[in-house]
Coordinates of N, CA and C in Angstrom, one line a residue:
X22 N -40.5 76.7 -18.9 CA -40.7 75.3 -19.1 C -39.9 74.6 -18.0
X23 N -40.4 73.4 -17.6 CA -39.8 72.6 -16.6 C -38.7 71.8 -17.2
X24 N -37.7 71.5 -16.5 CA -36.6 70.6 -16.9 C -36.5 69.5 -16.0
X25 N -36.5 68.3 -16.5 CA -36.6 67.1 -15.7 C -35.4 66.2 -16.0
X26 N -34.8 65.7 -14.9 CA -33.7 64.7 -15.0 C -34.0 63.5 -14.2
X27 N -33.8 62.3 -14.7 CA -34.1 61.1 -14.1 C -32.9 60.3 -13.8
X28 N -33.0 59.5 -12.7 CA -32.0 58.5 -12.4 C -32.7 57.2 -12.0
X29 N -32.0 56.2 -11.6 CA -32.7 55.0 -11.2 C -33.4 55.1 -10.0
X30 N -33.1 56.1 -9.1 CA -33.8 56.2 -7.8 C -34.5 57.5 -7.6
X31 N -34.0 58.5 -8.2 CA -34.6 59.8 -7.9 C -34.8 60.6 -9.2
X32 N -36.0 61.1 -9.4 CA -36.3 62.0 -10.5 C -36.2 63.4 -10.0
X33 N -35.7 64.3 -10.8 CA -35.4 65.7 -10.4 C -36.2 66.6 -11.3
X34 N -37.0 67.5 -10.7 CA -37.7 68.5 -11.5 C -37.5 69.9 -10.9
X35 N -37.3 70.8 -11.8 CA -37.2 72.2 -11.3 C -38.2 73.1 -12.0
X36 N -38.8 73.9 -11.2 CA -39.8 74.8 -11.8 C -40.0 76.0 -10.9
X37 N -40.7 77.0 -11.3 CA -40.9 78.2 -10.5 C -42.3 78.6 -10.3
X38 N -42.8 78.3 -9.1 CA -44.2 78.8 -8.7 C -44.1 79.0 -7.2
X39 N -43.5 80.2 -6.8 CA -43.2 80.3 -5.4 C -44.4 80.3 -4.5
X40 N -45.6 80.8 -4.9 CA -46.7 80.9 -4.0 C -47.6 79.6 -3.9
X41 N -47.4 78.7 -4.9 CA -48.3 77.6 -4.9 C -47.7 76.2 -5.0
X42 N -46.3 76.2 -4.9 CA -45.6 74.9 -5.0 C -45.8 74.1 -3.8
X43 N -46.2 72.8 -3.9 CA -46.2 71.9 -2.8 C -45.4 70.7 -3.3
X44 N -45.0 69.8 -2.4 CA -44.3 68.7 -2.7 C -44.9 67.4 -2.1
X45 N -45.0 66.4 -2.8 CA -45.5 65.1 -2.3 C -44.9 64.1 -3.3
X46 N -45.6 62.9 -3.4 CA -45.1 61.9 -4.3 C -45.2 62.5 -5.7
X47 N -46.2 63.3 -6.0 CA -46.2 64.1 -7.2 C -46.3 65.5 -6.8
X48 N -45.9 66.4 -7.7 CA -45.9 67.8 -7.5 C -46.8 68.5 -8.5
X49 N -47.6 69.4 -8.1 CA -48.4 70.1 -9.1 C -48.1 71.6 -8.9
X50 N -47.9 72.2 -10.0 CA -47.8 73.7 -10.0 C -49.2 74.2 -10.4
X51 N -50.0 74.4 -9.4 CA -51.5 74.5 -9.6 C -51.8 75.8 -10.3
X52 N -51.0 76.8 -10.2 CA -51.4 78.1 -10.8 C -50.9 78.3 -12.2
X53 N -50.3 77.2 -12.8 CA -49.8 77.3 -14.1 C -50.5 76.2 -14.9
X54 N -50.1 76.1 -16.2 CA -50.7 75.1 -17.1 C -49.8 73.8 -17.1
X55 N -48.8 73.8 -16.2 CA -47.9 72.6 -16.2 C -48.6 71.4 -15.7
X56 N -48.2 70.3 -16.2 CA -48.8 69.0 -15.8 C -48.2 68.5 -14.5
X57 N -48.6 67.4 -14.0 CA -48.0 66.8 -12.8 C -46.6 66.5 -13.0
X58 N -45.8 66.8 -12.0 CA -44.4 66.5 -12.0 C -44.1 65.4 -11.0
X59 N -43.1 64.6 -11.3 CA -42.6 63.6 -10.4 C -41.5 64.2 -9.5
X60 N -41.2 63.5 -8.4 CA -40.2 64.0 -7.5 C -38.8 63.9 -8.0
X61 N -37.8 64.8 -7.7 CA -38.1 66.1 -7.2 C -37.0 66.9 -6.8
X62 N -36.8 68.0 -7.3 CA -36.1 69.1 -6.6 C -36.8 70.4 -7.1
X63 N -36.9 71.4 -6.2 CA -37.5 72.7 -6.6 C -36.6 73.7 -6.0
X64 N -36.0 74.6 -6.8 CA -35.3 75.7 -6.2 C -35.8 76.9 -7.0
X65 N -36.2 77.9 -6.4 CA -36.9 79.1 -7.0 C -36.2 80.4 -6.6
X66 N -35.8 81.1 -7.6 CA -35.5 82.5 -7.3 C -36.6 83.4 -7.9
X67 N -37.0 84.4 -7.1 CA -38.0 85.3 -7.5 C -37.4 86.7 -7.8
X68 N -37.1 87.0 -9.1 CA -36.4 88.2 -9.4 C -37.3 89.4 -9.5
X69 N -38.0 89.7 -8.4 CA -38.9 90.8 -8.4 C -38.4 92.0 -7.7
X70 N -37.2 91.9 -7.1 CA -36.6 93.0 -6.4 C -36.0 94.0 -7.4
X71 N -35.9 95.3 -7.1 CA -35.3 96.3 -8.0 C -33.8 96.0 -8.1
X72 N -33.2 96.5 -9.2 CA -31.7 96.3 -9.3 C -31.1 97.1 -8.1
X73 N -30.0 96.5 -7.7 CA -29.2 97.1 -6.6 C -29.1 96.1 -5.5
X74 N -28.2 96.4 -4.5 CA -28.0 95.5 -3.4 C -29.1 95.6 -2.4
X75 N -29.1 94.7 -1.5 CA -30.1 94.7 -0.4 C -29.4 94.7 0.9
X76 N -30.0 95.4 1.9 CA -29.4 95.5 3.2 C -29.6 94.2 3.9
X77 N -28.7 94.0 4.8 CA -28.8 92.8 5.6 C -28.0 93.0 6.9
X78 N -28.5 92.4 8.0 CA -27.8 92.5 9.3 C -27.2 91.1 9.7
X79 N -27.3 90.1 8.8 CA -26.8 88.8 9.2 C -25.3 88.8 9.1
X80 N -24.7 88.1 10.0 CA -23.2 88.0 10.1 C -22.7 86.8 9.5
X81 N -21.4 86.8 9.1 CA -20.9 85.6 8.5 C -19.4 85.6 8.8
X82 N -18.8 84.4 8.7 CA -17.4 84.2 8.9 C -16.9 83.0 8.1
X83 N -15.6 83.0 7.7 CA -15.1 81.9 6.9 C -14.5 80.8 7.7
X84 N -14.5 81.0 9.0 CA -14.0 79.9 9.9 C -15.0 78.9 10.2
X85 N -14.9 77.7 9.6 CA -16.0 76.7 9.8 C -15.9 76.2 11.3
X86 N -14.7 76.1 11.8 CA -14.6 75.6 13.2 C -15.3 76.6 14.2
X87 N -15.1 77.9 14.0 CA -15.8 78.9 14.9 C -17.3 78.8 14.8
X88 N -17.8 78.8 13.5 CA -19.2 78.9 13.4 C -19.9 77.6 13.7
X89 N -19.2 76.5 13.6 CA -19.8 75.2 14.0 C -20.1 75.2 15.5
X90 N -19.3 75.9 16.2 CA -19.5 76.0 17.7 C -20.7 76.9 18.0
X91 N -21.0 77.8 17.2 CA -22.0 78.9 17.5 C -23.3 78.7 16.8
X92 N -23.3 78.0 15.6 CA -24.5 78.0 14.8 C -25.3 76.7 14.9
X93 N -24.7 75.6 15.4 CA -25.4 74.4 15.5 C -25.1 73.4 14.3
X94 N -24.6 73.9 13.2 CA -24.2 73.1 12.1 C -22.9 72.4 12.4
X95 N -22.7 71.2 12.0 CA -21.4 70.6 12.2 C -20.3 71.2 11.3
X96 N -19.1 71.1 11.8 CA -18.0 71.6 11.0 C -17.9 70.9 9.6
X97 N -18.1 69.6 9.6 CA -18.0 68.8 8.4 C -19.1 69.3 7.4
X98 N -20.3 69.5 7.9 CA -21.4 70.0 7.0 C -21.1 71.3 6.4
X99 N -20.6 72.2 7.3 CA -20.3 73.6 6.8 C -19.2 73.5 5.8
X100 N -18.1 72.8 6.0 CA -17.1 72.7 5.0 C -17.5 72.1 3.7
X101 N -18.3 71.0 3.8 CA -18.8 70.4 2.6 C -19.7 71.3 1.8
X102 N -20.5 72.1 2.5 CA -21.4 73.1 1.8 C -20.6 74.1 1.1
X103 N -19.6 74.7 1.8 CA -18.7 75.7 1.2 C -17.9 75.1 0.1
X104 N -17.3 73.9 0.3 CA -16.5 73.3 -0.8 C -17.3 73.1 -2.1
X105 N -18.5 72.6 -2.0 CA -19.3 72.2 -3.2 C -19.7 73.5 -3.9
X106 N -20.1 74.5 -3.1 CA -20.5 75.8 -3.7 C -19.3 76.5 -4.4
X107 N -18.2 76.5 -3.6 CA -17.1 77.3 -4.1 C -16.3 76.6 -5.3
X108 N -16.4 75.3 -5.3 CA -15.9 74.6 -6.5 C -16.7 75.0 -7.7
X109 N -18.0 75.0 -7.6 CA -18.8 75.4 -8.7 C -18.6 76.9 -9.1
X110 N -18.5 77.7 -8.1 CA -18.4 79.2 -8.4 C -17.1 79.5 -9.0
X111 N -16.0 78.8 -8.7 CA -14.7 79.1 -9.2 C -14.6 78.8 -10.7
X112 N -15.5 78.0 -11.2 CA -15.5 77.7 -12.6 C -16.2 78.8 -13.4
X113 N -16.9 79.7 -12.7 CA -17.6 80.8 -13.4 C -17.1 82.2 -12.9
X114 N -15.9 82.2 -12.4 CA -15.2 83.4 -12.0 C -15.8 84.1 -10.8
X115 N -16.5 83.4 -10.0 CA -17.1 84.0 -8.8 C -16.2 83.7 -7.6
X116 N -16.1 84.6 -6.7 CA -15.3 84.5 -5.5 C -15.9 83.5 -4.5
X117 N -15.1 82.9 -3.6 CA -15.7 81.9 -2.7 C -16.7 82.5 -1.7
X118 N -17.7 81.7 -1.3 CA -18.6 82.1 -0.3 C -18.1 81.8 1.1
X119 N -18.6 82.6 2.1 CA -18.3 82.2 3.4 C -19.6 81.7 4.1
X120 N -19.5 81.1 5.2 CA -20.7 80.6 5.9 C -21.4 81.8 6.6
X121 N -22.7 81.9 6.5 CA -23.5 82.9 7.1 C -24.1 82.4 8.4
X122 N -23.5 82.7 9.5 CA -24.0 82.3 10.8 C -25.4 82.8 11.1
X123 N -25.6 84.1 10.7 CA -26.9 84.8 11.0 C -28.1 84.1 10.3
X124 N -27.8 83.5 9.1 CA -28.9 82.9 8.4 C -29.2 81.5 8.8
X125 N -28.2 80.8 9.4 CA -28.3 79.4 9.6 C -29.5 78.9 10.4
X126 N -29.7 79.5 11.6 CA -30.8 79.0 12.5 C -32.2 79.0 11.9
X127 N -32.5 80.1 11.2 CA -33.8 80.2 10.6 C -33.9 79.2 9.4
X128 N -32.8 79.0 8.7 CA -32.7 78.1 7.6 C -33.0 76.7 8.1
X129 N -32.4 76.3 9.2 CA -32.7 75.0 9.7 C -34.1 74.8 10.2
X130 N -34.6 75.9 10.8 CA -36.0 75.8 11.2 C -37.0 75.6 10.0
X131 N -36.7 76.3 8.9 CA -37.5 76.2 7.7 C -37.4 74.8 7.2
X132 N -36.3 74.2 7.2 CA -36.1 72.8 6.7 C -36.8 71.9 7.6
X133 N -36.7 72.1 8.9 CA -37.4 71.2 9.9 C -38.9 71.2 9.8
X134 N -39.4 72.3 9.3 CA -40.9 72.4 9.1 C -41.4 71.5 8.0
X135 N -40.5 71.0 7.1 CA -40.8 70.1 6.0 C -41.9 70.7 5.1
X136 N -41.9 72.0 4.9 CA -42.8 72.6 3.9 C -42.0 72.9 2.7
X137 N -42.4 72.3 1.6 CA -41.7 72.4 0.3 C -42.1 73.6 -0.5
X138 N -41.8 74.7 0.0 CA -42.1 76.0 -0.7 C -41.1 77.0 -0.1
X139 N -41.0 78.1 -0.9 CA -40.1 79.2 -0.5 C -40.6 80.0 0.6
X140 N -39.7 80.5 1.4 CA -40.0 81.3 2.6 C -40.3 82.7 2.4
X141 N -39.7 83.3 1.3 CA -40.0 84.7 0.9 C -39.2 85.7 1.7
X142 N -38.1 85.3 2.2 CA -37.3 86.3 3.0 C -36.4 87.2 2.1
X143 N -35.6 88.0 2.7 CA -34.8 89.0 2.0 C -33.4 88.3 1.8
X144 N -33.4 87.2 1.1 CA -32.2 86.5 0.7 C -32.5 85.6 -0.5
X145 N -31.5 85.1 -1.1 CA -31.7 84.1 -2.2 C -32.0 82.8 -1.5
X146 N -32.7 81.9 -2.2 CA -33.1 80.7 -1.6 C -33.2 79.6 -2.6
X147 N -32.5 78.5 -2.4 CA -32.6 77.3 -3.3 C -33.1 76.1 -2.4
X148 N -34.0 75.4 -2.9 CA -34.5 74.2 -2.2 C -34.3 73.0 -3.1
X149 N -34.1 71.8 -2.4 CA -34.0 70.6 -3.1 C -34.5 69.5 -2.2
X150 N -35.0 68.4 -2.7 CA -35.4 67.3 -1.9 C -35.2 66.0 -2.8
X151 N -34.9 64.9 -2.1 CA -34.7 63.6 -2.8 C -35.1 62.5 -1.8
X152 N -35.6 61.4 -2.4 CA -35.9 60.2 -1.6 C -35.7 59.0 -2.5
X153 N -35.4 57.9 -2.0 CA -35.6 57.5 -0.5 C -34.3 57.5 0.2
X154 N -33.2 58.0 -0.3 CA -31.9 57.9 0.3 C -31.4 59.3 0.8
X155 N -32.3 60.2 0.9 CA -32.0 61.5 1.4 C -31.2 62.4 0.4
X156 N -30.5 63.4 0.9 CA -29.8 64.3 0.0 C -28.6 64.9 0.8
X157 N -27.6 65.3 0.1 CA -26.5 66.0 0.6 C -26.4 67.4 0.0
X158 N -25.6 68.2 0.6 CA -25.4 69.6 -0.1 C -24.8 69.4 -1.4
X159 N -23.8 68.5 -1.6 CA -23.2 68.3 -2.9 C -24.2 67.9 -3.9
X160 N -25.1 66.9 -3.6 CA -26.1 66.5 -4.5 C -27.0 67.6 -4.9
X161 N -27.4 68.5 -4.0 CA -28.3 69.6 -4.3 C -27.6 70.6 -5.2
X162 N -26.4 70.9 -4.9 CA -25.7 71.9 -5.8 C -25.5 71.3 -7.2
X163 N -25.2 70.0 -7.2 CA -25.0 69.3 -8.5 C -26.3 69.4 -9.4
X164 N -27.5 69.3 -8.7 CA -28.7 69.4 -9.4 C -28.9 70.8 -10.0
X165 N -28.6 71.8 -9.2 CA -28.7 73.2 -9.6 C -27.7 73.5 -10.7
X166 N -26.5 73.1 -10.6 CA -25.5 73.4 -11.6 C -25.8 72.7 -12.9
X167 N -26.6 71.6 -12.9 CA -26.9 70.9 -14.2 C -27.7 71.9 -15.1
X168 N -28.2 73.0 -14.6 CA -29.0 73.9 -15.4 C -28.0 74.8 -16.3
X169 N -26.7 74.8 -16.0 CA -25.8 75.7 -16.6 C -25.8 75.6 -18.1
X170 N -26.0 74.4 -18.6 CA -26.0 74.2 -20.1 C -27.1 75.0 -20.8
X171 N -28.2 75.3 -20.0 CA -29.3 76.0 -20.6 C -29.2 77.5 -20.5
X172 N -28.2 78.0 -19.9 CA -28.2 79.5 -19.7 C -27.7 80.1 -21.0
X173 N -28.4 81.2 -21.4 CA -28.2 81.9 -22.6 C -27.4 83.1 -22.4
X174 N -26.1 83.1 -22.7 CA -25.2 84.2 -22.5 C -25.5 85.3 -23.5
X175 N -26.1 85.0 -24.6 CA -26.5 86.0 -25.6 C -27.7 86.9 -25.1
X176 N -28.4 86.3 -24.1 CA -29.6 87.1 -23.6 C -29.5 86.9 -22.1
X177 N -28.6 87.5 -21.4 CA -28.4 87.2 -20.0 C -29.6 87.8 -19.1
X178 N -30.4 86.9 -18.7 CA -31.5 87.3 -17.9 C -32.1 86.2 -17.1
X179 N -33.1 86.4 -16.3 CA -33.7 85.3 -15.5 C -34.4 84.4 -16.3
X180 N -34.3 83.1 -16.0 CA -35.1 82.0 -16.6 C -35.4 81.0 -15.6
X181 N -36.6 80.5 -15.6 CA -37.0 79.5 -14.6 C -36.2 78.2 -14.8
X182 N -35.6 78.1 -16.0 CA -34.9 76.9 -16.2 C -33.4 76.9 -15.7
X183 N -33.0 78.2 -15.3 CA -31.6 78.3 -14.9 C -31.4 79.2 -13.7
X184 N -32.5 79.5 -13.0 CA -32.5 80.4 -11.8 C -31.7 79.8 -10.7
X185 N -31.6 78.5 -10.5 CA -30.9 77.9 -9.4 C -29.4 78.0 -9.7
X186 N -29.0 77.7 -10.9 CA -27.6 77.8 -11.3 C -27.1 79.2 -11.2
X187 N -27.9 80.2 -11.6 CA -27.4 81.6 -11.6 C -27.3 82.1 -10.1
X188 N -28.1 81.6 -9.2 CA -28.0 82.0 -7.8 C -26.7 81.4 -7.3
X189 N -26.4 80.2 -7.6 CA -25.2 79.5 -7.0 C -23.9 80.3 -7.5
X190 N -23.9 80.7 -8.7 CA -22.6 81.4 -9.2 C -22.7 82.9 -9.2
X191 N -23.7 83.5 -8.7 CA -23.9 84.9 -8.7 C -22.7 85.6 -8.0
X192 N -22.0 86.5 -8.7 CA -20.8 87.0 -8.2 C -21.0 87.9 -7.0
X193 N -22.1 88.6 -6.9 CA -22.3 89.6 -5.8 C -22.7 88.9 -4.5
X194 N -23.1 87.7 -4.6 CA -23.4 86.9 -3.4 C -22.1 86.6 -2.7
X195 N -22.1 86.7 -1.4 CA -20.8 86.5 -0.6 C -20.9 85.5 0.4
X196 N -22.1 85.1 0.8 CA -22.3 84.1 1.9 C -23.5 83.2 1.7
X197 N -23.4 82.1 2.4 CA -24.5 81.0 2.3 C -24.7 80.3 3.6
X198 N -25.9 79.9 3.8 CA -26.1 78.9 4.9 C -27.1 77.9 4.4
X199 N -26.8 76.6 4.7 CA -27.7 75.5 4.2 C -28.1 74.7 5.4
X200 N -29.2 74.0 5.3 CA -29.6 73.0 6.3 C -30.3 71.9 5.6
X201 N -30.3 70.7 6.3 CA -30.9 69.5 5.8 C -31.8 69.0 6.9
X202 N -33.0 68.5 6.5 CA -33.9 67.9 7.5 C -34.5 66.6 6.9
X203 N -34.8 65.7 7.8 CA -35.5 64.5 7.4 C -37.0 64.7 7.4
X204 N -37.6 64.5 6.2 CA -39.0 64.7 6.1 C -39.7 63.5 5.5
X205 N -41.0 63.6 5.2 CA -41.6 62.5 4.6 C -42.6 62.9 3.4
X206 N -42.4 64.1 2.9 CA -43.4 64.5 1.8 C -43.1 63.8 0.5
X207 N -42.0 63.1 0.4 CA -41.8 62.2 -0.8 C -41.8 60.7 -0.3
X208 N -42.2 60.5 0.9 CA -42.2 59.1 1.4 C -41.0 59.0 2.4
X209 N -40.8 57.8 2.9 CA -39.7 57.6 3.8 C -38.4 57.9 3.2
X210 N -37.5 58.4 4.0 CA -36.2 58.7 3.5 C -36.0 60.0 2.7
X211 N -37.0 60.9 2.8 CA -36.9 62.2 2.1 C -35.9 63.1 2.8
X212 N -35.0 63.6 2.1 CA -34.0 64.6 2.6 C -34.4 65.9 2.0
X213 N -34.5 66.9 2.8 CA -34.9 68.3 2.3 C -33.7 69.3 2.6
X214 N -33.2 69.8 1.5 CA -32.1 70.8 1.6 C -32.6 72.2 1.3
X215 N -32.3 73.1 2.2 CA -32.6 74.5 2.0 C -31.3 75.3 2.1
X216 N -31.0 76.1 1.1 CA -29.8 77.0 1.1 C -30.2 78.4 0.9
X217 N -29.7 79.3 1.7 CA -30.0 80.7 1.6 C -28.7 81.5 1.3
X218 N -28.9 82.6 0.5 CA -27.7 83.3 0.0 C -27.9 84.8 0.3
X219 N -26.7 85.4 0.7 CA -26.7 86.8 1.0 C -25.5 87.5 0.4
X220 N -25.6 88.6 -0.3 CA -26.8 89.2 -0.8 C -27.5 88.3 -1.8
X221 N -28.8 88.4 -2.0 CA -29.4 87.5 -3.0 C -29.0 87.9 -4.4
X222 N -29.2 86.9 -5.3 CA -28.9 87.0 -6.7 C -30.1 87.1 -7.5
X223 N -29.9 87.0 -8.8 CA -31.0 87.0 -9.8 C -31.8 88.3 -9.9
X224 N -31.1 89.4 -9.8 CA -31.7 90.7 -10.1 C -31.8 91.0 -11.6
X225 N -32.9 91.4 -12.0 CA -33.0 91.9 -13.4 C -32.0 93.0 -13.7
X226 N -31.4 92.9 -14.9 CA -30.5 93.9 -15.3 C -29.1 93.7 -14.8
X227 N -28.8 92.7 -14.0 CA -27.5 92.5 -13.4 C -26.9 91.1 -13.7
X228 N -27.5 90.4 -14.7 CA -27.0 89.1 -15.0 C -25.7 89.1 -15.7
X229 N -25.5 90.0 -16.6 CA -24.3 90.0 -17.4 C -23.1 90.2 -16.6
X230 N -23.1 91.0 -15.5 CA -22.0 91.2 -14.7 C -21.8 90.2 -13.6
X231 N -22.9 89.4 -13.3 CA -22.8 88.5 -12.2 C -22.8 87.0 -12.6
X232 N -23.1 86.7 -13.8 CA -23.0 85.3 -14.2 C -21.9 85.1 -15.2
X233 N -20.8 84.6 -14.8 CA -19.6 84.5 -15.7 C -19.7 83.3 -16.6
X234 N -18.9 83.4 -17.6 CA -18.8 82.2 -18.5 C -17.9 81.2 -17.9
X235 N -18.1 79.9 -18.2 CA -17.3 78.9 -17.6 C -15.9 78.9 -18.1
X236 N -15.0 78.6 -17.2 CA -13.5 78.5 -17.6 C -13.3 77.3 -18.4
X237 N -12.4 77.3 -19.3 CA -12.1 76.2 -20.2 C -11.3 75.1 -19.4

C-alpha cells in the first residue's frame, strides 16, 4: 500500500514499482492497481538479491574535505548528507556512513538526467523529489525516516511502506553518495535527490540483524 504525507506546499508519496514508475505532476504506477498519486517522493528498494553481501569496487573515505576536491560534490553538501544520515542511523544502532567517492559521479549523472525511476545498479538506491522549492538531503532523509513508525519488528522483512527507512538505517551499509539536480518533471523548481548505498540493504532474511530498534 502507498503511504502519503501532505504539507502546504509538497505532497509526498512512496511506492514501489521499479520498472514502471514515472514522475510528473501526477504519478501513476501503471503496472499495479494503485490509483493516481500526487507529487511526490519515490524511493524504492528491490530486495531480489540473495542473502549475503555484494562485491563492490567503489572507494570511499570519511574525509569530506578530501573527497570534495576529487568527486565534484561540495564539502558542505557532503557533510550535510553524512550528518543527516548518521543522525538517523545512530538512533537505530547503526554505525556512521562514510562518503563513497566511487559512487558519486554516476549518481550525479543519474540525477542530472531527470528520469524519476531507479537505475538498477549493484547498490541500494533511494530517490526523492519535491517542488516548487527544491529539496535538500535532510528533507529527503526526513521523508524516508517518516516510514519508521510503520516498520513491524515482530515480522522483520521488506515492505514497500518501509523500504526507504530500512535502507537508511541498514547496519551492514557502510557508505553513501547523494546528488541533487534541478529538474522540471514536477514543474518549475523541482529538486531531484538520488542517494546510493554500498553495500546495499534490504536483503531478505537479514532484516532482524540489520534494522535496529530505536533508542529511547
